[in-house]
């Protein structure tokens, strides 16, 4: 077992993995190899510090590269394989791990090598807890986008090697690739958020939250129930461990009870404010400031106050 | 008639787990079990395919001794039969072990035309059992599926991939994982709950699956699990007049430099 292998089909994420990989290289003192699917991505990784970049060619579906990546990792005796935790990346990582008969840690937040094992931390129970785990090598890890900063180009001289792969699985046909049209801005990047939950009794009452958001120059977010059960707002606006994770300057919730999965998505916010009629709602344990009261009474008063 | 296998996990309800603020330890004493939320979507999708295609549905679960309590809840949601593996090994199992056990059991009881999983479990959320099972069974995997159809022996699935969607068509059997937005799981009716008591369940012993000790040894072991402790001000305004509360909140936010 020796080297470190990194891969993401998204080059911004690949450069973040490179930062994590270079950190491991410092303790493992082993070469770092990156896998890329496009020439410009390969060049960027080589320039930013990868010792070697394998440019894979020959398949048109990123998931189809799982087997060639597993073969490369086995041939190179890679000890740690870091894969970008996008949806495609998680799929690929599981297949690579299985191909190597290796363990897989999903969405690791910290990664280090201790006593010839990979030690990681990750969230568990909907974000309620942090689990520290040890995995035998070789080990595969996925890392969520934006967990690490991007490695910056430093005039690296990594070698780039092109490799043709055999055809993919003939049983699988992929078609109708469609970008998802985002409705409005990316709330993960919003500086202020007004978030609505099930305390809102009907869709028309969203206007209350919209008025407040306007007065506070905030974006509207929501809980999973509002997006996925009621469909009052698009899923891109739902905040939680399996939705958007946000870190605004101010997060203000209206009628959000504060289930752990939701709180896991807001806890990097600078200031958390909650309005809910139930004083025992868990959102208040997660909040800096709270108003116990009927949102239908409180929201218009807040809107008027913020307008001043 | 298509034969579907749906996988589910019997997990502790995270809403009932308390974090002891003093040492961040977890208190499970009041936690009850439930079918993992994401798996309810997998079960519902199987039932919808059954209603539209006349499929038969087997369900399978791998859990600790408590997993037997799940059978009635599961069967009341629509599957025709449930297989369960109740073994203390499940408590320490990682994705490698769980996928191996489920794949071996599926091979024994199958073949299946379609195996459906949730996108992850609501406790560990490792998101790897579906693609790993597919790899073990030599089948294609289709993950993060937001709509699913069966057409003349083909599976047609639309996947949701963060910034895009794509349609994947598979000739022959496959393992799929579904995202929560694919459906809204129904609440079992009293009639379904009563009917569940008459449906078959069958225990499968891990020892009968022919797995090697290495296949049953987790690659990942847990060292510690600590509650996430929030450090927030927790200042509550609860005057009878909301205007007073709003004034206090705005003053506090002004002090924070927010408005």
Coordinates of C-alpha atoms in Angstrom, one line a residue:
Chain A
X1 CA 0.0 0.0 0.0
X2 CA 1.4 3.4 -0.7
X3 CA 0.1 6.3 -2.7
X4 CA -2.8 8.7 -2.7
X5 CA -5.2 8.9 -5.6
X6 CA -7.8 11.7 -6.1
X7 CA -10.7 12.0 -8.5
X8 CA -13.7 14.3 -9.2
X9 CA -15.5 14.8 -12.4
X10 CA -16.0 18.4 -11.2
X11 CA -12.6 20.1 -11.5
X12 CA -13.3 22.7 -8.8
X13 CA -14.0 19.8 -6.4
X14 CA -10.9 18.0 -7.7
X15 CA -8.7 21.0 -6.8
X16 CA -10.3 20.9 -3.2
X17 CA -9.4 17.2 -3.0
X18 CA -5.9 18.1 -4.1
X19 CA -5.6 20.2 -0.9
X20 CA -6.7 17.3 1.2
X21 CA -4.5 14.9 -0.7
X22 CA -1.4 17.2 -0.3
X23 CA -2.1 17.2 3.4
X24 CA -2.1 13.4 3.5
X25 CA 1.1 13.4 1.3
X26 CA 2.8 15.4 4.0
X27 CA 2.3 12.7 6.6
X28 CA 2.4 9.7 4.3
X29 CA 5.4 10.9 2.2
X30 CA 3.9 9.1 -0.8
X31 CA 3.2 10.3 -4.4
X32 CA -0.1 11.9 -5.2
X33 CA -1.8 10.8 -8.4
X34 CA -4.9 12.5 -9.8
X35 CA -7.4 11.2 -12.3
X36 CA -9.0 13.6 -14.8
X37 CA -11.5 13.2 -17.6
X38 CA -10.6 16.4 -19.6
X39 CA -7.3 17.8 -20.8
X40 CA -7.7 21.2 -19.2
X41 CA -8.6 19.6 -15.9
X42 CA -5.5 17.4 -16.1
X43 CA -3.3 20.4 -16.8
X44 CA -4.8 22.4 -13.8
X45 CA -4.2 19.5 -11.4
X46 CA -0.6 18.9 -12.6
X47 CA 0.1 22.7 -12.2
X48 CA -1.5 22.8 -8.7
X49 CA 0.7 20.1 -7.2
X50 CA -0.4 16.5 -8.4
X51 CA 2.8 14.4 -9.0
X52 CA 1.1 12.6 -11.8
X53 CA -2.3 13.0 -13.6
X54 CA -3.9 10.1 -15.5
X55 CA -6.2 11.5 -18.2
X56 CA -8.8 8.8 -18.8
X57 CA -10.6 8.6 -22.2
X58 CA -13.1 6.4 -23.9
X59 CA -16.3 6.5 -22.0
X60 CA -19.1 9.1 -22.1
X61 CA -20.7 8.5 -18.7
X62 CA -18.6 9.6 -15.7
X63 CA -20.0 6.6 -13.6
X64 CA -18.6 4.4 -16.3
X65 CA -15.1 5.2 -15.2
X66 CA -15.5 3.5 -11.8
X67 CA -14.0 0.3 -13.0
X68 CA -10.9 1.9 -14.7
X69 CA -10.3 4.0 -11.6
X70 CA -10.5 0.9 -9.4
X71 CA -8.0 -0.8 -11.7
X72 CA -5.7 2.1 -11.7
X73 CA -5.8 2.3 -7.9
X74 CA -5.1 -1.4 -7.6
X75 CA -2.2 -1.2 -10.0
X76 CA -0.7 1.8 -8.3
X77 CA -1.4 0.2 -4.9
X78 CA -3.1 3.4 -3.8
X79 CA -3.7 3.4 -0.1
X80 CA -6.1 6.3 0.1
X81 CA -8.5 7.2 -2.7
X82 CA -10.3 10.6 -2.3
X83 CA -13.4 11.1 -4.5
X84 CA -15.4 14.3 -4.7
X85 CA -18.7 13.8 -2.9
X86 CA -21.1 14.9 -5.7
X87 CA -24.0 12.6 -6.6
X88 CA -21.9 11.0 -9.4
X89 CA -18.8 10.9 -7.1
X90 CA -20.7 8.9 -4.4
X91 CA -21.9 6.4 -7.0
X92 CA -18.3 6.1 -8.4
X93 CA -16.8 5.8 -5.0
X94 CA -19.0 2.9 -3.9
X95 CA -18.1 1.0 -7.1
X96 CA -14.4 1.8 -6.7
X97 CA -14.5 0.7 -3.1
X98 CA -16.2 -2.6 -4.1
X99 CA -13.7 -3.2 -6.9
X100 CA -10.9 -2.8 -4.4
X101 CA -12.7 -4.7 -1.6
X102 CA -12.1 -1.6 0.4
X103 CA -13.9 0.4 3.1
X104 CA -15.7 3.7 2.1
X105 CA -16.2 6.7 4.3
X106 CA -18.9 9.0 2.9
X107 CA -18.6 12.8 3.4
X108 CA -15.6 12.8 5.6
X109 CA -15.0 16.2 7.3
X110 CA -11.4 15.5 8.5
X111 CA -9.0 12.9 7.1
X112 CA -5.7 11.7 8.6
X113 CA -3.5 8.6 8.7
X114 CA -2.8 7.3 12.2
X115 CA -1.1 3.9 12.8
X116 CA -1.5 2.8 9.2
X117 CA -5.3 3.4 9.3
X118 CA -7.4 6.1 7.9
X119 CA -9.0 8.2 10.6
X120 CA -12.0 10.3 9.7
X121 CA -14.9 12.2 11.2
X122 CA -18.3 12.5 9.7
X123 CA -21.9 13.4 10.8
X124 CA -24.3 10.8 12.0
X125 CA -28.0 10.7 13.1
X126 CA -29.1 13.4 10.8
X127 CA -26.2 15.7 11.9
X128 CA -26.9 15.3 15.6
X129 CA -23.6 13.6 16.2
X130 CA -20.0 13.4 14.9
X131 CA -18.6 10.0 14.5
X132 CA -14.8 9.3 14.5
X133 CA -14.0 6.2 12.5
X134 CA -10.9 4.1 11.6
X135 CA -10.7 2.3 8.2
X136 CA -8.1 -0.2 7.2
X137 CA -6.1 0.6 4.0
X138 CA -6.7 0.7 1.2
X139 CA -9.6 3.1 1.9
X140 CA -11.9 5.2 -0.2
X141 CA -13.3 8.5 1.1
X142 CA -15.7 10.9 -0.4
X143 CA -15.4 14.6 0.5
X144 CA -18.3 17.0 0.0
X145 CA -17.7 20.0 -2.3
X146 CA -16.4 23.1 -0.4
X147 CA -15.0 21.1 2.6
X148 CA -11.4 22.1 1.7
X149 CA -10.1 25.2 -0.1
X150 CA -8.9 24.8 -3.6
X151 CA -5.3 24.1 -4.2
X152 CA -3.8 27.1 -5.9
X153 CA -1.7 26.7 -9.1
X154 CA 1.9 26.8 -8.0
X155 CA 3.8 26.0 -11.2
X156 CA 3.8 22.3 -10.5
X157 CA 5.4 20.0 -13.1
X158 CA 3.2 16.9 -12.6
X159 CA 3.4 14.4 -15.4
X160 CA 0.2 13.9 -17.5
X161 CA -0.4 10.4 -18.9
X162 CA -3.3 9.7 -21.3
X163 CA -5.0 6.3 -21.0
X164 CA -7.7 4.8 -23.2
X165 CA -10.2 2.7 -21.5
X166 CA -12.3 -0.1 -22.9
X167 CA -16.0 0.4 -23.7
X168 CA -18.5 0.8 -20.9
X169 CA -21.3 -1.4 -19.8
X170 CA -23.4 -2.3 -22.9
X171 CA -26.6 -2.7 -20.7
X172 CA -26.6 1.0 -19.7
X173 CA -27.8 3.8 -22.0
X174 CA -27.7 7.4 -20.9
X175 CA -29.8 10.0 -22.6
X176 CA -31.6 13.3 -22.0
X177 CA -29.0 15.1 -20.0
X178 CA -30.7 18.3 -18.8
X179 CA -29.4 21.1 -16.6
X180 CA -31.6 21.9 -13.7
X181 CA -32.8 25.4 -14.0
X182 CA -32.3 27.1 -10.6
X183 CA -35.3 29.2 -9.6
X184 CA -33.7 32.3 -8.1
X185 CA -30.4 32.6 -6.5
X186 CA -28.2 30.0 -4.8
X187 CA -29.3 30.2 -1.2
X188 CA -26.1 28.4 -0.1
X189 CA -24.4 31.7 -0.9
X190 CA -27.0 34.0 0.5
X191 CA -25.9 36.5 3.2
X192 CA -29.3 36.6 4.9
X193 CA -32.1 34.0 4.9
X194 CA -35.7 33.9 6.0
X195 CA -36.7 30.3 6.4
X196 CA -40.2 29.0 6.5
X197 CA -41.4 25.8 8.1
X198 CA -44.7 23.9 8.7
X199 CA -45.9 26.6 11.1
X200 CA -47.1 28.3 7.9
X201 CA -50.7 27.1 7.3
X202 CA -51.1 27.7 3.6
X203 CA -49.1 28.5 0.5
X204 CA -50.6 32.0 0.2
X205 CA -49.0 32.9 3.5
X206 CA -45.6 32.7 2.0
X207 CA -46.2 36.4 1.2
X208 CA -45.7 37.2 4.9
X209 CA -42.2 35.6 4.7
X210 CA -41.5 37.3 1.4
X211 CA -42.3 40.7 2.8
X212 CA -40.0 40.1 5.8
X213 CA -37.3 38.8 3.5
X214 CA -37.6 42.0 1.4
X215 CA -37.3 44.2 4.4
X216 CA -34.3 42.3 5.6
X217 CA -32.8 41.9 2.1
X218 CA -32.8 38.2 2.6
X219 CA -33.5 35.1 0.4
X220 CA -36.3 32.7 1.2
X221 CA -35.4 29.2 2.3
X222 CA -37.6 26.4 3.7
X223 CA -37.6 23.1 5.4
X224 CA -37.8 19.8 3.6
X225 CA -41.5 19.4 4.4
X226 CA -42.4 22.7 2.6
X227 CA -40.4 21.7 -0.5
X228 CA -40.9 17.9 -0.7
X229 CA -44.3 17.3 0.9
X230 CA -46.2 20.5 0.2
X231 CA -44.2 21.6 -3.0
X232 CA -44.7 25.3 -2.0
X233 CA -41.1 26.2 -2.8
X234 CA -38.6 24.5 -5.2
X235 CA -36.4 21.8 -3.7
X236 CA -33.3 24.0 -4.4
X237 CA -34.5 26.2 -1.5
X238 CA -34.7 23.5 1.2
X239 CA -32.2 23.6 3.9
X240 CA -30.9 20.6 5.8
X241 CA -28.4 17.8 5.9
X242 CA -29.7 16.3 2.6
X243 CA -30.5 19.7 1.1
X244 CA -28.6 23.0 1.0
X245 CA -26.2 23.7 3.8
X246 CA -26.1 27.4 4.5
X247 CA -23.9 29.8 6.3
X248 CA -25.5 33.3 6.2
X249 CA -24.7 36.2 8.4
X250 CA -28.4 36.0 9.6
X251 CA -30.8 33.1 9.5
X252 CA -34.3 33.9 10.7
X253 CA -36.9 31.1 10.8
X254 CA -40.7 31.4 10.9
X255 CA -42.6 28.4 12.1
X256 CA -39.6 26.0 11.9
X257 CA -39.7 23.4 14.7
X258 CA -36.0 22.6 14.2
X259 CA -35.6 18.9 13.5
X260 CA -32.0 17.8 13.7
X261 CA -31.7 17.3 9.9
X262 CA -32.7 20.9 9.4
X263 CA -30.4 22.3 12.2
X264 CA -27.5 20.4 10.6
X265 CA -28.0 22.6 7.6
X266 CA -28.0 26.0 9.4
X267 CA -25.5 25.6 12.2
X268 CA -22.7 27.5 10.4
X269 CA -24.9 30.6 10.3
X270 CA -23.4 33.5 12.2
X271 CA -26.7 34.5 14.0
X272 CA -29.7 32.3 14.2
X273 CA -33.1 33.9 15.1
X274 CA -36.2 31.8 15.5
X275 CA -39.9 32.6 15.7
X276 CA -42.2 29.8 16.8
X277 CA -45.3 29.5 18.9
X278 CA -44.0 26.4 20.7
X279 CA -41.6 27.4 23.4
X280 CA -40.3 23.8 23.6
X281 CA -39.5 23.7 19.9
X282 CA -35.9 22.4 19.4
X283 CA -35.1 25.4 17.1
X284 CA -34.8 27.6 20.2
X285 CA -31.9 25.4 21.5
X286 CA -30.2 26.1 18.2
X287 CA -31.0 29.8 18.2
X288 CA -29.2 32.9 19.4
X289 CA -32.4 34.9 19.7
X290 CA -36.0 33.6 19.8
X291 CA -39.5 35.0 19.9
X292 CA -42.1 32.7 21.3
X293 CA -45.2 33.7 19.4
X294 CA -47.6 33.3 16.5
X295 CA -45.7 34.0 13.3
X296 CA -48.8 35.6 11.8
X297 CA -48.6 38.3 14.5
X298 CA -44.8 38.5 14.8
X299 CA -43.7 38.5 11.1
X300 CA -45.6 41.7 10.1
X301 CA -44.2 43.5 13.2
X302 CA -40.7 42.4 12.3
X303 CA -41.2 43.5 8.7
X304 CA -42.3 47.0 9.8
X305 CA -39.4 47.2 12.2
X306 CA -36.8 46.2 9.6
X307 CA -38.2 48.7 7.1
X308 CA -37.3 51.6 9.4
Chain B
X1 CA -44.7 -10.3 -13.7
X2 CA -41.7 -8.3 -12.5
X3 CA -40.2 -9.4 -9.2
X4 CA -39.0 -6.5 -7.0
X5 CA -36.8 -6.6 -3.9
X6 CA -36.9 -3.6 -1.6
X7 CA -34.3 -3.1 1.1
X8 CA -34.9 -1.3 4.3
X9 CA -33.1 -0.5 7.6
X10 CA -34.7 -0.4 11.1
X11 CA -33.0 2.5 12.8
X12 CA -33.2 4.5 16.0
X13 CA -35.3 7.7 15.5
X14 CA -32.8 10.5 15.6
X15 CA -35.5 12.9 16.9
X16 CA -35.5 10.9 20.2
X17 CA -31.8 10.9 20.8
X18 CA -30.6 13.5 23.3
X19 CA -27.2 15.0 23.6
X20 CA -25.9 15.4 27.2
X21 CA -24.5 18.9 27.2
X22 CA -21.9 18.2 29.9
X23 CA -19.9 15.6 27.9
X24 CA -21.5 15.5 24.5
X25 CA -22.4 11.8 25.0
X26 CA -25.6 10.5 23.4
X27 CA -28.6 9.4 25.4
X28 CA -30.5 6.7 23.5
X29 CA -32.7 5.7 26.4
X30 CA -35.9 7.3 25.0
X31 CA -35.2 6.5 21.3
X32 CA -37.6 4.3 19.5
X33 CA -37.0 2.4 16.3
X34 CA -38.5 3.3 12.9
X35 CA -38.1 2.3 9.3
X36 CA -35.4 4.6 7.9
X37 CA -37.2 7.6 6.3
X38 CA -35.4 7.3 3.0
X39 CA -36.4 3.6 2.8
X40 CA -40.1 4.5 3.1
X41 CA -39.7 6.2 -0.3
X42 CA -38.1 3.0 -1.6
X43 CA -41.0 0.9 -0.3
X44 CA -43.6 3.3 -1.7
X45 CA -42.0 3.3 -5.1
X46 CA -42.1 -0.5 -5.1
X47 CA -45.8 -0.4 -4.2
X48 CA -46.6 2.1 -6.9
X49 CA -44.9 -0.2 -9.5
X50 CA -46.8 -3.1 -8.1
X51 CA -50.1 -1.1 -8.6
X52 CA -49.2 -0.1 -12.1
X53 CA -47.4 -3.3 -13.3
X54 CA -48.7 -6.1 -11.1
X55 CA -45.2 -6.7 -9.7
X56 CA -44.6 -8.9 -6.6
X57 CA -42.6 -7.3 -3.8
X58 CA -40.2 -9.0 -1.4
X59 CA -38.6 -6.8 1.3
X60 CA -35.4 -7.5 3.1
X61 CA -33.6 -6.1 6.1
X62 CA -30.4 -6.7 8.0
X63 CA -30.4 -5.6 11.6
X64 CA -29.8 -6.4 15.2
X65 CA -32.2 -8.6 17.3
X66 CA -34.7 -5.6 17.4
X67 CA -35.2 -5.9 13.7
X68 CA -38.1 -8.4 14.2
X69 CA -40.2 -5.6 15.5
X70 CA -40.1 -4.0 12.1
X71 CA -41.9 -6.7 10.2
X72 CA -45.5 -5.7 10.8
X73 CA -44.9 -2.0 10.0
X74 CA -43.1 -3.0 6.8
X75 CA -45.7 -5.5 5.6
X76 CA -48.5 -3.0 6.3
X77 CA -46.9 -0.7 3.8
X78 CA -47.6 -3.1 0.9
X79 CA -44.8 -5.7 0.3
X80 CA -46.0 -9.3 -0.1
X81 CA -43.2 -10.9 1.9
X82 CA -40.3 -9.9 4.1
X83 CA -37.0 -11.6 4.7
X84 CA -35.0 -10.6 7.8
X85 CA -31.5 -11.2 9.0
X86 CA -31.4 -10.5 12.8
X87 CA -27.8 -10.7 13.9
X88 CA -25.8 -8.7 16.4
X89 CA -23.1 -8.3 13.7
X90 CA -25.4 -5.7 12.1
X91 CA -24.6 -3.2 14.8
X92 CA -21.0 -3.0 13.7
X93 CA -21.6 -3.6 10.0
X94 CA -20.3 -1.0 7.5
X95 CA -21.3 -0.6 3.9
X96 CA -19.0 -3.4 2.8
X97 CA -20.5 -5.9 5.2
X98 CA -24.2 -4.8 4.8
X99 CA -24.0 -4.8 1.0
X100 CA -22.3 -8.2 1.0
X101 CA -25.0 -9.7 3.3
X102 CA -27.9 -8.2 1.4
X103 CA -26.4 -9.2 -2.0
X104 CA -25.8 -12.8 -0.9
X105 CA -29.4 -13.0 0.4
X106 CA -30.8 -11.5 -2.8
X107 CA -28.9 -14.1 -4.8
X108 CA -30.3 -16.9 -2.7
X109 CA -34.0 -15.7 -2.8
X110 CA -33.9 -14.1 -6.3
X111 CA -33.4 -13.5 -9.1
X112 CA -35.0 -10.1 -9.0
X113 CA -35.9 -7.8 -11.9
X114 CA -35.4 -4.7 -9.8
X115 CA -33.8 -4.0 -6.4
X116 CA -34.8 -0.7 -4.8
X117 CA -33.0 1.0 -1.9
X118 CA -33.3 4.5 -0.3
X119 CA -30.5 7.0 -1.1
X120 CA -29.0 6.3 2.4
X121 CA -30.1 5.4 5.9
X122 CA -31.3 8.1 8.2
X123 CA -28.9 7.1 10.9
X124 CA -25.5 6.5 9.3
X125 CA -26.3 7.9 5.8
X126 CA -23.3 6.1 4.2
X127 CA -25.1 6.1 0.8
X128 CA -23.2 3.1 -0.6
X129 CA -25.2 0.0 -0.1
X130 CA -27.2 0.2 -3.4
X131 CA -24.1 0.6 -5.7
X132 CA -22.1 -1.9 -3.7
X133 CA -24.9 -4.5 -3.9
X134 CA -25.1 -3.9 -7.6
X135 CA -21.3 -4.5 -7.9
X136 CA -21.6 -7.7 -5.9
X137 CA -24.5 -9.0 -8.0
X138 CA -22.8 -8.0 -11.3
X139 CA -25.8 -5.6 -12.0
X140 CA -25.8 -2.0 -13.2
X141 CA -26.6 0.6 -10.4
X142 CA -28.8 3.6 -11.0
X143 CA -28.4 6.0 -8.0
X144 CA -30.3 9.2 -7.0
X145 CA -33.4 8.2 -9.0
X146 CA -36.3 10.8 -9.0
X147 CA -38.6 8.9 -11.3
X148 CA -38.8 5.2 -12.3
X149 CA -40.6 3.2 -14.9
X150 CA -40.6 -0.4 -16.1
X151 CA -41.0 -0.9 -19.8
X152 CA -40.8 -4.4 -21.4
X153 CA -38.0 -5.7 -19.3
X154 CA -36.2 -2.4 -19.3
X155 CA -35.8 0.0 -16.4
X156 CA -36.0 3.7 -17.3
X157 CA -34.9 6.0 -14.5
X158 CA -34.4 9.7 -14.3
X159 CA -31.5 10.6 -12.0
X160 CA -31.0 13.9 -10.1
X161 CA -27.4 14.9 -10.0
X162 CA -27.1 18.2 -8.3
X163 CA -26.9 20.5 -11.4
X164 CA -28.5 18.2 -14.0
X165 CA -30.8 15.3 -14.6
X166 CA -30.2 12.4 -16.9
X167 CA -32.2 9.4 -18.1
X168 CA -30.7 6.0 -17.7
X169 CA -32.1 3.0 -19.5
X170 CA -31.1 -0.5 -18.5
X171 CA -31.8 -3.7 -20.4
X172 CA -32.5 -6.3 -17.7
X173 CA -32.2 -6.2 -14.0
X174 CA -30.6 -3.4 -11.9
X175 CA -30.2 -2.0 -8.4
X176 CA -31.6 1.5 -8.0
X177 CA -31.5 4.0 -5.1
X178 CA -34.3 6.6 -4.9
X179 CA -34.3 10.2 -3.6
X180 CA -37.1 11.4 -1.2
X181 CA -38.8 13.6 -3.8
X182 CA -39.7 10.5 -6.0
X183 CA -43.0 10.0 -4.0
X184 CA -44.8 10.7 -0.8
X185 CA -45.0 7.5 1.3
X186 CA -48.6 6.8 2.3
X187 CA -49.7 6.0 5.8
X188 CA -50.9 2.4 6.1
X189 CA -54.7 2.1 6.6
X190 CA -56.2 0.0 9.4
X191 CA -57.1 -2.6 6.8
X192 CA -53.5 -2.8 5.6
X193 CA -52.2 -3.1 9.2
X194 CA -54.6 -6.0 9.8
X195 CA -53.7 -7.7 6.5
X196 CA -50.0 -7.4 7.4
X197 CA -50.4 -10.0 10.2
X198 CA -51.3 -12.6 7.6
X199 CA -48.4 -12.0 5.3
X200 CA -45.3 -14.2 5.4
X201 CA -42.0 -13.4 6.9
X202 CA -38.9 -15.6 6.8
X203 CA -35.7 -15.4 8.7
X204 CA -32.4 -15.9 6.9
X205 CA -29.3 -16.8 8.9
X206 CA -26.0 -15.1 8.0
X207 CA -24.3 -18.5 8.5
X208 CA -26.3 -19.9 5.6
X209 CA -25.2 -17.3 3.1
X210 CA -21.7 -18.8 2.5
X211 CA -19.8 -15.6 3.2
X212 CA -16.2 -15.7 4.4
X213 CA -15.1 -14.2 7.7
X214 CA -13.3 -11.4 5.7
X215 CA -16.6 -10.6 4.0
X216 CA -18.2 -10.3 7.4
X217 CA -15.5 -8.1 8.9
X218 CA -16.1 -4.4 8.7
X219 CA -13.4 -2.3 7.0
X220 CA -14.5 0.8 9.0
X221 CA -14.9 0.7 12.8
X222 CA -16.4 3.3 15.0
X223 CA -14.0 4.9 17.5
X224 CA -16.2 7.5 19.2
X225 CA -19.6 9.1 18.6
X226 CA -20.2 12.5 20.2
X227 CA -23.2 14.7 20.1
X228 CA -22.8 18.0 18.2
X229 CA -23.0 20.7 20.9
X230 CA -24.5 24.0 19.7
X231 CA -23.0 27.0 21.3
X232 CA -25.6 29.6 20.9
X233 CA -26.9 32.5 23.0
X234 CA -30.4 31.0 23.5
X235 CA -32.0 34.3 24.4
X236 CA -35.7 34.0 24.4
X237 CA -38.1 36.9 24.2
X238 CA -41.5 35.9 25.5
X239 CA -43.3 39.0 26.7
X240 CA -47.1 39.0 26.3
X241 CA -47.0 41.9 23.8
X242 CA -45.3 40.8 20.6
X243 CA -44.4 44.5 19.9
X244 CA -42.1 44.4 22.9
X245 CA -40.4 41.1 21.8
X246 CA -39.9 42.5 18.3
X247 CA -38.4 45.7 19.7
X248 CA -36.0 43.7 21.9
X249 CA -35.0 41.5 19.1
X250 CA -34.3 44.4 16.7
X251 CA -32.3 46.1 19.5
X252 CA -30.2 42.9 19.9
X253 CA -29.6 42.5 16.2
X254 CA -28.6 46.2 16.0
X255 CA -26.0 45.5 18.7
X256 CA -24.7 42.6 16.6
X257 CA -24.3 45.1 13.7
X258 CA -26.9 43.3 11.6
X259 CA -29.5 46.0 11.2

